[in-house]
Coordinates of C-alpha atoms in Angstrom, one line a residue:
X1 CA 18.0 -26.8 105.0
X2 CA 15.4 -28.4 102.8
X3 CA 16.6 -30.6 99.9
X4 CA 15.1 -30.0 96.5
X5 CA 14.3 -33.1 94.5
X6 CA 15.4 -32.7 90.9
X7 CA 14.3 -35.9 89.3
X8 CA 11.2 -36.0 87.2
X9 CA 7.8 -36.6 88.8
X10 CA 6.8 -40.2 88.5
X11 CA 3.4 -41.3 87.3
X12 CA 1.9 -44.4 88.7
X13 CA -0.1 -46.7 86.3
X14 CA -2.5 -49.4 87.4
X15 CA -1.2 -52.5 85.5
X16 CA -4.7 -54.2 85.8
X17 CA -6.5 -51.3 84.1
X18 CA -3.8 -51.0 81.4
X19 CA -3.9 -54.7 80.5
X20 CA -7.6 -54.8 80.6
X21 CA -7.9 -51.8 78.2
X22 CA -5.3 -53.3 75.9
X23 CA -7.1 -56.6 75.7
X24 CA -10.4 -55.2 74.7
X25 CA -12.0 -55.3 78.2
X26 CA -14.7 -52.7 79.1
X27 CA -13.4 -49.2 79.4
X28 CA -13.9 -46.7 82.2
X29 CA -17.5 -46.1 81.1
X30 CA -18.2 -49.8 81.3
X31 CA -18.9 -50.1 77.5
X32 CA -17.1 -52.7 75.3
X33 CA -14.8 -51.3 72.6
X34 CA -16.3 -51.5 69.0
X35 CA -14.5 -53.9 66.8
X36 CA -14.0 -53.3 63.0
X37 CA -14.8 -56.0 60.5
X38 CA -13.1 -56.5 57.2
X39 CA -16.0 -54.8 55.3
X40 CA -15.7 -51.7 57.5
X41 CA -12.0 -51.4 56.8
X42 CA -12.5 -51.8 53.1
X43 CA -15.3 -49.2 53.1
X44 CA -13.1 -46.8 55.0
X45 CA -10.2 -47.3 52.6
X46 CA -12.5 -46.7 49.6
X47 CA -13.9 -43.5 51.2
X48 CA -10.3 -42.2 52.0
X49 CA -9.2 -43.0 48.4
X50 CA -12.3 -41.1 47.0
X51 CA -11.5 -38.1 49.1
X52 CA -7.8 -38.1 48.0
X53 CA -8.8 -38.4 44.3
X54 CA -11.3 -35.5 44.7
X55 CA -8.9 -33.0 46.4
X56 CA -5.6 -34.0 44.8
X57 CA -4.4 -31.9 41.8
X58 CA -5.1 -33.4 38.4
X59 CA -2.4 -34.4 36.1
X60 CA -2.9 -34.3 32.3
X61 CA -2.4 -37.7 30.7
X62 CA 0.7 -38.1 28.6
X63 CA 0.2 -39.2 25.0
X64 CA 2.5 -41.5 23.2
X65 CA 4.4 -40.4 20.1
X66 CA 5.0 -42.4 17.0
X67 CA 8.2 -43.9 18.5
X68 CA 6.5 -45.2 21.6
X69 CA 7.8 -42.5 23.9
X70 CA 5.8 -40.2 26.2
X71 CA 4.8 -36.8 25.1
X72 CA 4.5 -34.1 27.7
X73 CA 1.2 -32.2 28.1
X74 CA 0.8 -28.8 26.6
X75 CA 1.0 -27.0 29.9
X76 CA 4.3 -28.7 30.9
X77 CA 5.8 -28.3 27.5
X78 CA 4.9 -24.6 27.4
X79 CA 6.4 -24.0 30.8
X80 CA 9.6 -25.9 30.1
X81 CA 10.0 -25.0 26.4
X82 CA 12.6 -22.3 25.7
X83 CA 11.6 -18.9 24.3
X84 CA 11.0 -18.9 20.6
X85 CA 12.3 -16.0 18.5
X86 CA 9.9 -15.0 15.7
X87 CA 11.8 -13.4 12.8
X88 CA 10.3 -11.0 10.3
X89 CA 9.4 -12.5 6.9
X90 CA 12.2 -12.2 4.5
X91 CA 11.9 -9.6 1.7
X92 CA 10.8 -10.5 -1.7
X93 CA 13.6 -12.8 -3.0
X94 CA 12.5 -13.4 -6.5
X95 CA 14.9 -11.5 -8.7
X96 CA 12.6 -11.3 -11.6
X97 CA 9.8 -9.8 -9.5
X98 CA 12.2 -7.3 -8.0
X99 CA 13.4 -6.3 -11.4
X100 CA 9.8 -5.9 -12.6
X101 CA 8.9 -3.6 -9.7
X102 CA 12.0 -1.5 -10.4
X103 CA 11.3 -1.0 -14.1
X104 CA 7.6 -0.3 -13.4
X105 CA 8.5 2.4 -10.8
X106 CA 10.9 3.9 -13.4
X107 CA 8.1 4.1 -15.9
X108 CA 5.7 5.7 -13.5
X109 CA 8.3 8.3 -12.3
X110 CA 9.4 9.2 -15.9
X111 CA 8.5 12.6 -17.3
X112 CA 8.6 13.7 -20.9
X113 CA 8.0 11.8 -24.1
X114 CA 11.6 10.5 -24.6
X115 CA 12.0 9.2 -21.0
X116 CA 8.6 7.6 -20.9
X117 CA 9.2 5.9 -24.2
X118 CA 12.6 4.6 -23.1
X119 CA 11.2 3.3 -19.8
X120 CA 8.3 1.6 -21.5
X121 CA 10.5 -0.1 -24.1
X122 CA 12.9 -1.3 -21.4
X123 CA 10.0 -2.8 -19.5
X124 CA 8.8 -4.7 -22.5
X125 CA 12.2 -5.9 -23.5
X126 CA 12.6 -7.5 -20.1
X127 CA 9.7 -9.7 -20.9
X128 CA 7.1 -8.1 -18.6
X129 CA 3.5 -7.1 -19.3
X130 CA 1.9 -3.9 -18.2
X131 CA -0.5 -4.2 -15.3
X132 CA -4.1 -3.1 -15.8
X133 CA -3.7 0.2 -13.9
X134 CA -4.8 3.7 -14.9
X135 CA -1.5 5.3 -14.0
X136 CA 0.5 3.0 -16.2
X137 CA -1.6 3.5 -19.3
X138 CA -1.9 7.2 -18.6
X139 CA 1.9 7.4 -18.9
X140 CA 1.8 5.3 -22.1
X141 CA -0.3 8.0 -23.8
X142 CA 2.9 10.0 -24.0
X143 CA 4.7 7.2 -25.9
X144 CA 6.4 8.2 -29.1
X145 CA 5.0 5.1 -30.9
X146 CA 1.4 5.6 -32.0
X147 CA 0.8 1.8 -31.8
X148 CA 1.5 2.0 -28.1
X149 CA -0.7 5.0 -27.7
X150 CA -3.6 3.1 -29.4
X151 CA -3.1 0.1 -27.1
X152 CA -3.1 2.4 -24.1
X153 CA -6.4 4.1 -25.3
X154 CA -8.1 0.7 -25.7
X155 CA -6.9 -0.5 -22.3
X156 CA -8.0 2.7 -20.6
X157 CA -11.5 2.4 -22.3
X158 CA -11.9 -1.0 -20.7
X159 CA -10.6 0.1 -17.3
X160 CA -12.7 3.3 -17.1
X161 CA -15.8 1.3 -18.0
X162 CA -15.8 -0.1 -14.5
X163 CA -14.2 2.7 -12.4
X164 CA -13.8 6.5 -12.3
X165 CA -10.8 8.2 -13.7
X166 CA -8.2 9.1 -11.1
X167 CA -6.5 12.0 -12.9
X168 CA -9.3 13.2 -15.1
X169 CA -7.8 16.6 -16.0
X170 CA -4.5 15.1 -17.1
X171 CA -6.2 12.4 -19.0
X172 CA -8.4 14.8 -21.0
X173 CA -5.5 17.1 -21.7
X174 CA -3.4 14.3 -23.2
X175 CA -6.3 12.9 -25.2
X176 CA -6.9 16.4 -26.7
X177 CA -3.3 16.7 -27.7
X178 CA -3.4 13.2 -29.3
X179 CA -6.5 14.4 -31.3
X180 CA -4.6 17.4 -32.6
X181 CA -1.1 16.0 -33.3
X182 CA -1.5 12.3 -34.0
X183 CA -0.6 11.2 -37.5
X184 CA -2.9 8.3 -37.9
X185 CA -6.6 9.0 -38.2
X186 CA -7.4 5.8 -36.2
X187 CA -5.4 7.2 -33.3
X188 CA -7.2 10.5 -33.4
X189 CA -10.6 8.8 -33.5
X190 CA -9.8 6.5 -30.6
X191 CA -8.6 9.5 -28.5
X192 CA -11.8 11.4 -29.3
X193 CA -14.0 8.4 -28.3
X194 CA -12.2 7.9 -25.0
X195 CA -12.4 11.6 -24.2
X196 CA -16.2 11.6 -24.8
X197 CA -16.5 8.5 -22.6
X198 CA -14.6 10.2 -19.8
X199 CA -16.6 13.5 -20.1
X200 CA -19.9 11.6 -20.3
X201 CA -20.8 13.2 -23.7
X202 CA -22.4 11.0 -26.4
X203 CA -20.3 9.9 -29.3
X204 CA -20.7 12.1 -32.3
X205 CA -22.1 10.3 -35.4
X206 CA -19.6 9.5 -38.1
X207 CA -21.6 11.4 -40.7
X208 CA -21.5 14.6 -38.7
X209 CA -17.8 14.2 -38.2
X210 CA -17.2 13.7 -41.8
X211 CA -19.3 16.7 -42.7
X212 CA -17.4 18.8 -40.3
X213 CA -14.1 17.7 -41.8
X214 CA -15.3 18.3 -45.3
X215 CA -16.6 21.7 -44.3
X216 CA -13.3 22.5 -42.7
X217 CA -11.5 21.4 -45.9
X218 CA -13.8 23.5 -47.9
X219 CA -13.1 26.5 -45.7
X220 CA -9.4 26.0 -46.0
X221 CA -9.6 25.7 -49.8
X222 CA -11.7 28.7 -50.0
X223 CA -9.3 30.7 -47.8
X224 CA -6.4 29.4 -50.0
X225 CA -8.1 30.6 -53.1
X226 CA -8.8 33.9 -51.6
X227 CA -5.2 34.3 -50.8

């Protein structure tokens, strides 16, 4: 029976060729091995360093804070910073402003001469001033004090000089009622001027108005005598 050899195959090396190759002797092709000088090695190192710098990932420089410590770059800080919760702005916290808005809303929502007068007086007693808005002074035309009515007419005349009336029908109706039922002649004349301004009609001359009033008085006297 044939015996199988189990040990590994041995490789034979020529010690002369091995020592000659290791000592820089001519290789199998018969050519001498090139030798590297110091300049060649430095050039190779510089070339390798340039390639590594070109292909390696860039790192953002770290700035120094006022205490001399390092400050992380914006990308690193954004990636590591915890999530920030943004809260809604707090409501208006000034108690005086909140009270002013409440009283103004009460005036705008009031209906009827007594309620409007009460809401307007309460607003003024709190130390507030009326805003230059049409809706506010349109409400004040229903005030029980004619002084407040005249002030409202004057303010509306200035406001309506630069903008159109928002509630023209309501405004003209209240002005006509003031012309008819106001006690002071100055209040009636101011209401008539504003109504003509709103309607776009020219203001009637004072002489014609006086003539109409005298004619009306004459008619009333005549009718009284006839009775």
